Short mmCIF file of C-alpha atoms in Angstrom, two decimals:
data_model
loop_
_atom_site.label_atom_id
_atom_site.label_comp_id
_atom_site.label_asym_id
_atom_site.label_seq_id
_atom_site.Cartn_x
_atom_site.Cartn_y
_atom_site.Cartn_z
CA UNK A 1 11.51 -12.40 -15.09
CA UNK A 2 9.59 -15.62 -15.52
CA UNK A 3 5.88 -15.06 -16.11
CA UNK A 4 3.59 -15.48 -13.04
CA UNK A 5 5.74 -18.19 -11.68
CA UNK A 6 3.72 -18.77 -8.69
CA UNK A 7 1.35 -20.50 -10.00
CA UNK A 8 1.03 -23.82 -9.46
CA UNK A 9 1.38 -26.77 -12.28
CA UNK A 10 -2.29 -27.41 -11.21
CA UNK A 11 -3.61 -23.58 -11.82
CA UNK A 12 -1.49 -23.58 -15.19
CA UNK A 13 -3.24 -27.15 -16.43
CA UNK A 14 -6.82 -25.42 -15.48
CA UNK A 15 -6.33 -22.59 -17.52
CA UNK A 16 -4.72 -24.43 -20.43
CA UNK A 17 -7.92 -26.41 -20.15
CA UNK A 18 -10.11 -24.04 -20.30
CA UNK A 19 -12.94 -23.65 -23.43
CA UNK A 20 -12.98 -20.97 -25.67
CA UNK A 21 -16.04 -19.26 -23.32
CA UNK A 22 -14.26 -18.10 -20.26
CA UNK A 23 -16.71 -15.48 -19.36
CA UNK A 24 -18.81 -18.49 -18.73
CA UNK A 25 -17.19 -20.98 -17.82
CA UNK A 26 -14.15 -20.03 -16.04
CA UNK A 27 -13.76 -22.33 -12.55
CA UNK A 28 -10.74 -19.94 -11.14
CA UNK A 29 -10.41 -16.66 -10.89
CA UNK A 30 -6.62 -15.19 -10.63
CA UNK A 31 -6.18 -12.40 -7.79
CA UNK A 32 -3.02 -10.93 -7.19
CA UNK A 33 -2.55 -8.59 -3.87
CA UNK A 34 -0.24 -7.56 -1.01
CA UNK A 35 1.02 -10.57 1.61
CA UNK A 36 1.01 -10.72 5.25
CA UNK A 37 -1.72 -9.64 7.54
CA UNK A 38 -3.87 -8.59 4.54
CA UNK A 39 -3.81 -11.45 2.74
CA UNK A 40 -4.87 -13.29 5.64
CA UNK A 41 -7.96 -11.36 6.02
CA UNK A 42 -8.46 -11.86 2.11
CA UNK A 43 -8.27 -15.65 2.46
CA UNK A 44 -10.57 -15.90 5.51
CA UNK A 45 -13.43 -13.22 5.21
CA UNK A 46 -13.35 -12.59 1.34
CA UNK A 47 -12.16 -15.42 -0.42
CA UNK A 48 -14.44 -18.65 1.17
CA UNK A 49 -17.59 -16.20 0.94
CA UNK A 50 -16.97 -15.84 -2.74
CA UNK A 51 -15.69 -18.84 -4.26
CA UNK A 52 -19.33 -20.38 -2.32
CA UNK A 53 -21.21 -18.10 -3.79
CA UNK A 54 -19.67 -17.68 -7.53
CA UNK A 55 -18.87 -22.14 -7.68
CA UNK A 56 -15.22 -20.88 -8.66
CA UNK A 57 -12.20 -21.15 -6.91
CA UNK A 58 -9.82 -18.29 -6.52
CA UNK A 59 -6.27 -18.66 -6.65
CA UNK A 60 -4.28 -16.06 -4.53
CA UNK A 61 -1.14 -14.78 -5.20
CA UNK A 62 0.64 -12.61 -2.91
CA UNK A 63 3.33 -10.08 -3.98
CA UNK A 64 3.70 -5.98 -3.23
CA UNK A 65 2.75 -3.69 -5.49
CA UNK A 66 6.04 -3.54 -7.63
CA UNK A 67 6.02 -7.13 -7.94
CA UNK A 68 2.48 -7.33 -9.03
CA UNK A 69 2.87 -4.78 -11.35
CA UNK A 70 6.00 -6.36 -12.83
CA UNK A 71 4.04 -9.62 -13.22
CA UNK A 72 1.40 -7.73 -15.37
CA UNK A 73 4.49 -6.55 -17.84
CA UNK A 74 5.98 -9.80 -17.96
CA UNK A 75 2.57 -11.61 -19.11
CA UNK A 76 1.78 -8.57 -21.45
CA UNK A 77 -0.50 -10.22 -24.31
CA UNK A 78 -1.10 -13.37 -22.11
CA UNK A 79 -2.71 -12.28 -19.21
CA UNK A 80 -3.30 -14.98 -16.34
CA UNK A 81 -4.30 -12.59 -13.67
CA UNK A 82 -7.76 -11.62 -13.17
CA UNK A 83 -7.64 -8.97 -10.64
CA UNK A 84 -5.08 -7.31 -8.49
CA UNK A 85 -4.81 -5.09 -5.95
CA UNK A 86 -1.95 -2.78 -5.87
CA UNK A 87 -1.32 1.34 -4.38
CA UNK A 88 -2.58 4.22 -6.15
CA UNK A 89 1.04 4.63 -7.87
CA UNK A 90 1.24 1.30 -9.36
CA UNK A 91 -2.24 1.38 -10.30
CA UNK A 92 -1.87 4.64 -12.30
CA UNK A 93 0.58 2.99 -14.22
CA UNK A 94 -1.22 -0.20 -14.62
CA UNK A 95 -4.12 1.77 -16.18
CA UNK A 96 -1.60 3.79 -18.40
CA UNK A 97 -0.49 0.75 -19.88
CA UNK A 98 -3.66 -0.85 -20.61
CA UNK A 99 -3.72 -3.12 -18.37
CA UNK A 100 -7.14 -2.64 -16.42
CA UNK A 101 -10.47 -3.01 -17.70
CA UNK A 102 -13.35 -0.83 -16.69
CA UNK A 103 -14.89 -1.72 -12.97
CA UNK A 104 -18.12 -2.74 -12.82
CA UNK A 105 -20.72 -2.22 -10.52
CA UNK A 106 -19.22 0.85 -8.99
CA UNK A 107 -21.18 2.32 -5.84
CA UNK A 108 -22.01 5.68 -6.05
CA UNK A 109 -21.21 6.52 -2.83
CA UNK A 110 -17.46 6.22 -3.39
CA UNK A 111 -15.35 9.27 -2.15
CA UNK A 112 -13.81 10.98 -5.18
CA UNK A 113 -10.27 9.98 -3.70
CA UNK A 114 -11.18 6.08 -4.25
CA UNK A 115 -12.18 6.80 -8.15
CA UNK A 116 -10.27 6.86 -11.12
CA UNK A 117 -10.81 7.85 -14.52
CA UNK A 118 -13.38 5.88 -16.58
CA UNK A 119 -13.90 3.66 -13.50
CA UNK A 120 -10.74 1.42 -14.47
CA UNK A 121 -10.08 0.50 -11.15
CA UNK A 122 -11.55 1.80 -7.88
CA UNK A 123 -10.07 2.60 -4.32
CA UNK A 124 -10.85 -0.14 -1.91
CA UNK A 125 -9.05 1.50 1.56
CA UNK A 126 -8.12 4.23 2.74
CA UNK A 127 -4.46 4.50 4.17
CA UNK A 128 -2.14 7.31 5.97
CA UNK A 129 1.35 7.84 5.38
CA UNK A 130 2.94 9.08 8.57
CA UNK A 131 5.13 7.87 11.51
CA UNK A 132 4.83 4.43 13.95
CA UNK A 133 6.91 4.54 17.28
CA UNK A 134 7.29 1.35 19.89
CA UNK A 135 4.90 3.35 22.91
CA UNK A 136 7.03 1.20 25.48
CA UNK A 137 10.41 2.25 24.98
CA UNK A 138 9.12 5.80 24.24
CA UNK A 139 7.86 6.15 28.14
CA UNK A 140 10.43 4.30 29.58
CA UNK A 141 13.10 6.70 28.32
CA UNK A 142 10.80 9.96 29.38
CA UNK A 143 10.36 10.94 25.41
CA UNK A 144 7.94 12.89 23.91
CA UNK A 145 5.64 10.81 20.75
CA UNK A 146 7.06 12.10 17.47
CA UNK A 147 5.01 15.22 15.98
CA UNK A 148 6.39 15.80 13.15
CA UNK A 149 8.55 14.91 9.94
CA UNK A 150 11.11 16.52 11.42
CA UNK A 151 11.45 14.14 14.36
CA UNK A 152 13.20 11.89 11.72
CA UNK A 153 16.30 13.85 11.75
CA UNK A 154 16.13 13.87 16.03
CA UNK A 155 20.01 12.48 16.73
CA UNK A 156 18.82 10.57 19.67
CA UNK A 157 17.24 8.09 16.83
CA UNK A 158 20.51 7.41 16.00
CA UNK A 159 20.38 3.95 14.37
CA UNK A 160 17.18 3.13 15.86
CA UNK A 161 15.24 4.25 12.41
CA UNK A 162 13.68 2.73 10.03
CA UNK A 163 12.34 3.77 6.44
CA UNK A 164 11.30 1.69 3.82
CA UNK A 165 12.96 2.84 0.72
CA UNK A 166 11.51 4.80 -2.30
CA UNK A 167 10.79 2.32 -4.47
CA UNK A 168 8.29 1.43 -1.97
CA UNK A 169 5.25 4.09 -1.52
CA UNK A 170 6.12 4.91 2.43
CA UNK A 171 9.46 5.92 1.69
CA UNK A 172 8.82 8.03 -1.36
CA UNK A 173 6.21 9.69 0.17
CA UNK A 174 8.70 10.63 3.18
CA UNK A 175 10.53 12.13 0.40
CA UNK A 176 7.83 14.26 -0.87
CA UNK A 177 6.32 15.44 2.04
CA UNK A 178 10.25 16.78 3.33
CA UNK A 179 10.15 18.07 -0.10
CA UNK A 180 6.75 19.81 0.59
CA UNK A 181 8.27 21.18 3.79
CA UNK A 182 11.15 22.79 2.44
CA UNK A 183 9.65 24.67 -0.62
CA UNK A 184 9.19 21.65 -2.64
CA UNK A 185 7.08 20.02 -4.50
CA UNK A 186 6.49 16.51 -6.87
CA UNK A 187 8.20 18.32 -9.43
CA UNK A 188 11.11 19.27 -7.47
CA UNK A 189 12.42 16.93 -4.55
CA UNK A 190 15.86 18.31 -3.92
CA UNK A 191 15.11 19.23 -0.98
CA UNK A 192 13.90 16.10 0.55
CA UNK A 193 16.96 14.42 -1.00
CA UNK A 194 19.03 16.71 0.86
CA UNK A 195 17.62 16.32 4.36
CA UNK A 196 18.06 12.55 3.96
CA UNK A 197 21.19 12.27 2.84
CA UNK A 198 22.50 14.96 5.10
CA UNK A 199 20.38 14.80 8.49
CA UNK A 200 18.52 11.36 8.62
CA UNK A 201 21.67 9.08 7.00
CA UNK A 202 22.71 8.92 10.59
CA UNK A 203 19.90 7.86 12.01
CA UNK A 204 19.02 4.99 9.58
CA UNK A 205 19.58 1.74 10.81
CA UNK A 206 18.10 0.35 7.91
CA UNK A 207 16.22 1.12 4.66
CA UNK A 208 13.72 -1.48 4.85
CA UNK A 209 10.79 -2.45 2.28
CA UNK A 210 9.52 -5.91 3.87
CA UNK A 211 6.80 -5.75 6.24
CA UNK A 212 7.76 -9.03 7.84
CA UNK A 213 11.46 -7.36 8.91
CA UNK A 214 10.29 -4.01 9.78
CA UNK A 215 8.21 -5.52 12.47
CA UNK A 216 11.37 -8.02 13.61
CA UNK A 217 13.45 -5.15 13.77
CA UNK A 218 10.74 -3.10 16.52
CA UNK A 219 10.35 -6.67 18.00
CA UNK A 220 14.08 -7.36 18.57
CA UNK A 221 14.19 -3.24 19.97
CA UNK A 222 16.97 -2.37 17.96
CA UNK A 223 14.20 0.04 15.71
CA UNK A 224 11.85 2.21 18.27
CA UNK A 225 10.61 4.76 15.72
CA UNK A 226 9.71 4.25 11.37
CA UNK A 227 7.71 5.93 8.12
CA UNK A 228 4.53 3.44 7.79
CA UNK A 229 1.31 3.01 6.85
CA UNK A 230 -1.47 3.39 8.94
CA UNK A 231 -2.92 0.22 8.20
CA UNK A 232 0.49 -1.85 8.67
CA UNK A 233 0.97 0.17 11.96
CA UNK A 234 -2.95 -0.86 12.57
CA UNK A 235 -2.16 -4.54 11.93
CA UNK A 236 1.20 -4.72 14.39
CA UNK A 237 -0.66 -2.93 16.88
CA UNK A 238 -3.70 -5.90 17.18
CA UNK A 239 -0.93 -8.39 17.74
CA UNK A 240 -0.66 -6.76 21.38
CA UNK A 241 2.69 -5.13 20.02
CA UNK A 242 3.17 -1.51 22.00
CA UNK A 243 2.75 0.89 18.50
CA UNK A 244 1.15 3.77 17.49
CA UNK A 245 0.72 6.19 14.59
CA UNK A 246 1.20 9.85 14.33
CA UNK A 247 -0.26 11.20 11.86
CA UNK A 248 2.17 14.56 11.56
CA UNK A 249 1.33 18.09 12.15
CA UNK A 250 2.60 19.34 8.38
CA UNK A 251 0.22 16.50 6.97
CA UNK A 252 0.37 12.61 6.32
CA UNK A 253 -0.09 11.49 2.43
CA UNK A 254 -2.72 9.43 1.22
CA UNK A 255 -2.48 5.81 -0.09
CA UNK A 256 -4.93 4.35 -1.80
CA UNK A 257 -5.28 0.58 -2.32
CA UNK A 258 -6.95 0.13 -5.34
CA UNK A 259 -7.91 -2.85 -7.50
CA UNK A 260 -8.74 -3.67 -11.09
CA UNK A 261 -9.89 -6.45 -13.34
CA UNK A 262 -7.48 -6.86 -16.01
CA UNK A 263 -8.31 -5.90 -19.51
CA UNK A 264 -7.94 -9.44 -21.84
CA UNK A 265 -9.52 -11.56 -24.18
CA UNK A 266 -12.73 -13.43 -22.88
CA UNK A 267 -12.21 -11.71 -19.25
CA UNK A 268 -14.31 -13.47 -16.61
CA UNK A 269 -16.98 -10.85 -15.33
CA UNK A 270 -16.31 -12.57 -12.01
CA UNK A 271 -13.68 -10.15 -11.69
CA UNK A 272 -15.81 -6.89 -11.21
CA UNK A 273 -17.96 -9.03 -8.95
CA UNK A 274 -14.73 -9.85 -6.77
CA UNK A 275 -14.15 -6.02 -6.55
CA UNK A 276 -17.47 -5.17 -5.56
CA UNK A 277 -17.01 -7.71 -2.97
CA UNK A 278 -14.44 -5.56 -1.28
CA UNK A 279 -16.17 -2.53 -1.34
CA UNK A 280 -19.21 -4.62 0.40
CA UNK A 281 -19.87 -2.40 3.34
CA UNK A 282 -19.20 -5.58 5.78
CA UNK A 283 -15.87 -6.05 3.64
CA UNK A 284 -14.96 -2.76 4.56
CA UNK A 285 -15.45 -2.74 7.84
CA UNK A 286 -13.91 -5.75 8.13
CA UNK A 287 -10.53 -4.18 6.85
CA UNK A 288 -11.06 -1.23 8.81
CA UNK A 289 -11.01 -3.35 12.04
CA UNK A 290 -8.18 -6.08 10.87
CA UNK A 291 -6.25 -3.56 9.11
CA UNK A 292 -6.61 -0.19 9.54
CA UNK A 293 -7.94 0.89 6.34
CA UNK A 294 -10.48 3.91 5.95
CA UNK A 295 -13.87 2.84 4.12
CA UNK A 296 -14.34 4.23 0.82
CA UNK A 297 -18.00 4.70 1.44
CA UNK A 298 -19.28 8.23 2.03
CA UNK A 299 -22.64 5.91 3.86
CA UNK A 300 -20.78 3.68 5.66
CA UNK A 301 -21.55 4.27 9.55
CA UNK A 302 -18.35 3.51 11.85
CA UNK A 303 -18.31 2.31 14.56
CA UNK A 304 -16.49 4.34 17.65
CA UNK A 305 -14.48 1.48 18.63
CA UNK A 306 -13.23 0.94 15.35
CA UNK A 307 -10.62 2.75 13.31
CA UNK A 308 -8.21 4.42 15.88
CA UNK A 309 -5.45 4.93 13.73
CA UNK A 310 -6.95 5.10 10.02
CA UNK A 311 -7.79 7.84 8.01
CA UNK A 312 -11.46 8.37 9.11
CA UNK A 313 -13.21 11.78 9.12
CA UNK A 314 -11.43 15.09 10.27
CA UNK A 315 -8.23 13.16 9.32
CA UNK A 316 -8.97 12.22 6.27
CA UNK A 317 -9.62 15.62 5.26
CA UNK A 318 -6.25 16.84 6.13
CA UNK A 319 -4.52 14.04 4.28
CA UNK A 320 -2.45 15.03 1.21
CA UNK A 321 -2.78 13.48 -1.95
CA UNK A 322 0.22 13.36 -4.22
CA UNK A 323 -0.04 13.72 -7.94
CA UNK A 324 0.98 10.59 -9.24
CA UNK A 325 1.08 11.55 -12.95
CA UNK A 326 4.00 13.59 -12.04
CA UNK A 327 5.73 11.18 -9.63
CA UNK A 328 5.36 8.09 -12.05
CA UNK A 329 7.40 10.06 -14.61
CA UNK A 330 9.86 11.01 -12.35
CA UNK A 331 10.08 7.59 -10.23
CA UNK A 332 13.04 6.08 -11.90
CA UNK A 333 15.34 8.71 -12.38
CA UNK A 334 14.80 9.33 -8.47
CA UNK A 335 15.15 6.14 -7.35
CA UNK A 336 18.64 5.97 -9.59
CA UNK A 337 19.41 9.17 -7.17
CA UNK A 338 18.75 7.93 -4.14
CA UNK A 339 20.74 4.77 -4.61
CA UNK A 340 23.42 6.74 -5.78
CA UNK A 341 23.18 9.72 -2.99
CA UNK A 342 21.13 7.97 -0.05
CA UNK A 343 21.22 4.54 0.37
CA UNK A 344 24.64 3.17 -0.80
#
């Protein structure tokens, strides 16, 4: 993999140029985070704000998690990124490789969900794993919503489902929780493995990780029911698309979007500033009401109108929260398994 080959011949010339001072001096600060609807909202309430404020300009690079992560590897020892913004499983493994620097500046109202150890990156949104279904074609055919994870396996879904796969954090967590259901746990997902290979399979009409398709394929009506995020679901809903989210009766699982400033040689401090610009309580309620995220703020007041699918009070306490030190480990071997058992 090329290193951080998205950014421009301009970007690479600036930081080529740049004196020996960064912390200083530094004119453009690096931030690497998801695409789509939430970049958007980055580039239009976060991004103007800050660069006015700060005199730099910030270069955005868009990517999911795995991506961003693999960029990190790839520039290991030459670092050109200056903050990203990955899920909690990514994240843990960013910080177990040294990657992330301690987060400045870190309020002290933060839910212990958005904190990590030693403050080396911090939770910026609050998200729910659990179950989006086209509202529309629901009524017209007399059905019921979906309650439960066990709706996935409902035949008359046949090919109209869609999961993104486990490399991605909605479908692994789809794994776990079936796991969870069936005497499971992170440490053992046999379980889960066999439900989907033996009663969901059918069902599948595809295994898909890009947000952009998953909402074609609900658009086009060939997919009426999916494993998503509460904020993605959130997002697709404020189009004026007919979607909703269930969270399910055995529990949805938590994922956290998290960021860090990344750990190098003459890091700019502007990137703990950035951070703290998320967690600005306007920031955050500005992603609660674009896309669906759950403040991180135990002080933040929210507003009723606000929030109807995130993970906000009484549902946030019921969320589950995986243990990622256990999953990380295990993350390759299963996703080996699943493209060998699952999705061939």
């Amino acid at each position: 993999m090329k290193p951080f080959s998205l950014l421009t011949a301009v970007g690479i010339a600036a930081l080529a140029a740049l004196p020996s001072d960064v912390s200083a001096q530094q004119k453009t600060l690096y931030v690497a985070g998801y695409g789509g609807s939430f970049e958007k909202t980055i580039r239009d309430e976060v991004i103007p704000a800050f660069e006015q404020a700060n005199g730099v300009k910030v270069e955005y690079v868009a990517g999911n998690s795995t991506d961003t992560l693999a960029k990190l590897q790839a520039q290991k020892g030459n670092q050109q990124i200056d903050v990203v913004i990955v899920d909690d499983g990514p994240m843990y493994q960013a910080i177990q490789l040294g990657f992330c620097a301690k987060v400045e500046g870190v309020p002290a109202d933060l839910y212990d969900a958005a904190r990590f150890k030693d403050d080396r990156a911090v939770g910026t949104g609050l998200v729910a794993t659990g179950l989006m279904y086209n509202t529309k074609i629901f009524a017209e055919k007399g059905w019921a919503p979906p309650t439960s994870w066990n709706d996935l396996k409902d035949l008359k879904y046949q090919n109209k489902l869609v999961i993104p796969p486990i490399n991605n954090t909605y479908g692994l967590h789809a794994l776990l929780m079936l796991a969870r259901m069936n005497g499971g746990s992170e440490s053992n997902v046999d379980a889960g493995f066999k439900i989907f290979k033996d009663e969901i399979n059918p069902n599948v009409l595809a295994y898909e990780p890009s947000p952009g398709k998953m909402t074609e394929l609900f658009q086009s009506g060939q997919a009426v029911l999916a494993v998503w995020g509460s904020g993605r679901v959130q997002s697709f809903a404020n189009t004026g698309f007919p979607v909703d989210f269930v969270y399910p009766k055995e529990g949805a699982a938590t994922l956290l979007t998290a960021a860090c400033p990344i750990a190098k040689p003459n890091a700019s401090p502007l990137a703990s500033s950035f951070i703290q610009k998320l967690l600005d309580p306007k920031i955050q309620l500005v992603l609660l009401k674009d896309y669906g995220y759950g403040p991180v703020l135990k002080s933040l007041a929210v507003p009723p109108e606000l929030g109807k699918m995130a993970p906000i009070g009484e549902r946030a306490a019921k969320l589950y929260t995986p243990d990622w030190s256990i999953m990380n480990d295990k993350r390759e071997e299963w996703t080996k398994r699943w493209n060998r058992e699952v999705e061939r």
